[in-house]
Structure formats: C-alpha cells, structure tokens
Amino acid sequence: MAGAGTAAAYPRKRRFDRARPGTRLKAGRERSVTGTRTPQLHIRAAGEHDLGAILALYAQPEMDGASTTPERAREVFREIARTPGYTLYVGESDGNVVATFALMIMPNIGHCATPAGVLEDIAVAPACQGQGIGRALVAEAMRLCALAGCYKLTLSSNMRRAAAHAFYERLGFERHGYSLRIDIPQRG
C-alpha cells in the first residue's frame, strides 16, 4: 500500500486492548469474527493454495490493478513463510477467500526492546466491501500485535486513497510522522 507520497498512520493507544493470553492465532488456525454487519468471517494464516484468490484481490483497480505471476507469487510466499514474524493472512466467508492482509511483527532494540507491528496489503473483495470485513482484519492485526507486546501498529496508504485514509482514521489510526520513499532501480 505504500506509494509515492505516503502518510504513516498509527492507531491511538487506547485502541490497543490486550487480548487474553493463549488466544494467539497460529498458522493454519482460524479465528471466527462476527458482528452486526460482518458476515461470518474466518481469519487464518494463508496457505500456498490461497495464492490465486490473493492475486485476484491485489489485481483490483483500487489496489495495484495488476498482480504478479503465480510462479513469482509462490516464490515470494515461500520467502514470507521463512521470515520470522511475517505472516500473510486471509479472511474467508462461506469457504471463499474474500480478504487478505500481511502483518510483520518486528523485533526492536529501540523503544526499550519493544516490538512493533507493520500492517500491509489489506484488500477486500469489492462485493464484500462495506460489510465490516476490513474492520475485522484490522482488529485481528491489532489483537496479534497486542499479544506480541507491540508498542505500535503502523500502516501506509497511497496519498490518492482518501477513502482508505478516512476508514483507517475511523478505526483509530492517526496521521503521525512523515513518511518518505525512494524507488530502488531494478537490475535488468
């Protein structure tokens, strides 16, 4: 979601409610989330078999408008799986993958050795938007960060995505700091 001219956002501290110990989502496990507007949603760590659906979510015009090849996605997924603290999640409704996000929980020497969370690549299927699914994904990311003892959860969003910014602010995120970006030339 990072793009040229991004603004970093952090959730307000009052939103970081501590979850009960022992409720951590483990790879391959599901967490059911329901709400008044949210259909039954199961959030779980993604598997390689989910990549087709994830690529379709990222190909939406509001997202990248395109996605990588299935072969490259498999390579990257395997790299993510080998990276401690980095997990790709999916949200399922009625057995279909309807949403995804990535969460990195980073060890940190600063801030008294307190970890930090980075939330990236949130996508919800167009037909499922406005049903509370995005809210449930962010709530799960916040819960996982609280369990890990994170002092903050950050995300970035392209400056053009005003509706997404308003959504994140309704969830308690605040514009904070100043985010800079430089594109790294790719080797040919």
Tab-separated table of N, CA and C in Angstrom, residues 10 12 15 20 31 36 41 45-46 78 80 99 109 111-112 127 140 143-144 147 149 151 166 171 175 180 183 186:
chain	number	residue	atom	x	y	z
A	10	TYR	N	-0.664	5.541	12.815
A	10	TYR	CA	-0.544	4.699	13.989
A	10	TYR	C	-1.898	4.663	14.679
A	12	ARG	N	-4.412	4.918	17.781
A	12	ARG	CA	-4.371	5.564	19.095
A	12	ARG	C	-4.149	4.490	20.147
A	15	ARG	N	-6.821	2.141	21.655
A	15	ARG	CA	-7.392	1.071	20.852
A	15	ARG	C	-6.643	-0.251	21.015
A	20	ARG	N	-6.517	-11.813	25.745
A	20	ARG	CA	-6.187	-12.793	26.774
A	20	ARG	C	-5.060	-13.698	26.308
A	31	ARG	N	-9.768	-17.955	13.216
A	31	ARG	CA	-10.396	-17.147	14.248
A	31	ARG	C	-11.677	-16.634	13.635
A	36	THR	N	-22.430	-7.143	13.800
A	36	THR	CA	-23.768	-6.851	13.310
A	36	THR	C	-23.802	-6.716	11.796
A	41	LEU	N	-16.824	-14.577	9.305
A	41	LEU	CA	-15.513	-14.433	8.688
A	41	LEU	C	-14.517	-15.259	9.475
A	45	ALA	N	-3.955	-17.828	8.834
A	45	ALA	CA	-2.726	-17.692	8.061
A	45	ALA	C	-2.966	-18.300	6.683
A	46	ALA	N	-2.503	-17.615	5.661
A	46	ALA	CA	-2.698	-18.085	4.286
A	46	ALA	C	-1.833	-19.302	4.014
A	78	ARG	N	6.808	-18.445	-0.231
A	78	ARG	CA	7.750	-19.314	0.481
A	78	ARG	C	8.795	-18.495	1.239
A	80	ILE	N	8.216	-15.452	2.461
A	80	ILE	CA	7.474	-14.921	3.613
A	80	ILE	C	7.391	-15.981	4.705
A	99	ALA	N	-10.711	-11.661	1.540
A	99	ALA	CA	-9.874	-10.573	2.040
A	99	ALA	C	-8.494	-11.107	2.388
A	109	ILE	N	15.265	-3.033	18.930
A	109	ILE	CA	16.166	-2.690	20.026
A	109	ILE	C	15.746	-1.362	20.650
A	111	HIS	N	12.986	1.698	21.662
A	111	HIS	CA	11.729	1.666	22.431
A	111	HIS	C	11.777	0.570	23.495
A	112	CYS	N	12.926	0.518	24.193
A	112	CYS	CA	13.136	-0.439	25.293
A	112	CYS	C	12.943	-1.882	24.842
A	127	ALA	N	-17.197	-6.993	-3.821
A	127	ALA	CA	-18.564	-7.381	-3.447
A	127	ALA	C	-18.748	-7.479	-1.943
A	140	GLU	N	-8.044	-7.858	14.033
A	140	GLU	CA	-7.227	-9.056	14.247
A	140	GLU	C	-5.741	-8.698	14.255
A	143	ARG	N	-5.013	-7.184	17.562
A	143	ARG	CA	-5.012	-8.211	18.604
A	143	ARG	C	-3.687	-8.981	18.596
A	144	LEU	N	-3.233	-9.365	17.406
A	144	LEU	CA	-1.977	-10.101	17.297
A	144	LEU	C	-0.798	-9.245	17.769
A	147	LEU	N	-0.860	-9.138	21.567
A	147	LEU	CA	-0.340	-10.395	22.123
A	147	LEU	C	1.185	-10.452	22.063
A	149	GLY	N	3.082	-7.936	22.326
A	149	GLY	CA	3.641	-6.863	23.137
A	149	GLY	C	4.101	-5.658	22.334
A	151	TYR	N	4.415	-2.036	20.744
A	151	TYR	CA	4.070	-0.711	21.252
A	151	TYR	C	3.302	0.096	20.218
A	166	ALA	N	-9.760	7.736	5.404
A	166	ALA	CA	-10.900	8.002	6.295
A	166	ALA	C	-11.285	6.734	7.056
A	171	LEU	N	-11.033	3.860	12.431
A	171	LEU	CA	-10.597	2.736	13.263
A	171	LEU	C	-9.637	3.167	14.369
A	175	ARG	N	-2.700	10.172	11.665
A	175	ARG	CA	-1.535	10.554	10.861
A	175	ARG	C	-0.430	10.911	11.844
A	180	LEU	N	8.744	8.944	3.955
A	180	LEU	CA	9.472	9.238	2.727
A	180	LEU	C	9.715	7.945	1.971
A	183	ASP	N	12.320	5.021	-4.845
A	183	ASP	CA	12.242	3.812	-5.656
A	183	ASP	C	13.658	3.338	-5.952
A	186	GLN	N	15.674	-1.285	-10.502
A	186	GLN	CA	15.718	-2.741	-10.623
A	186	GLN	C	16.791	-3.142	-11.625
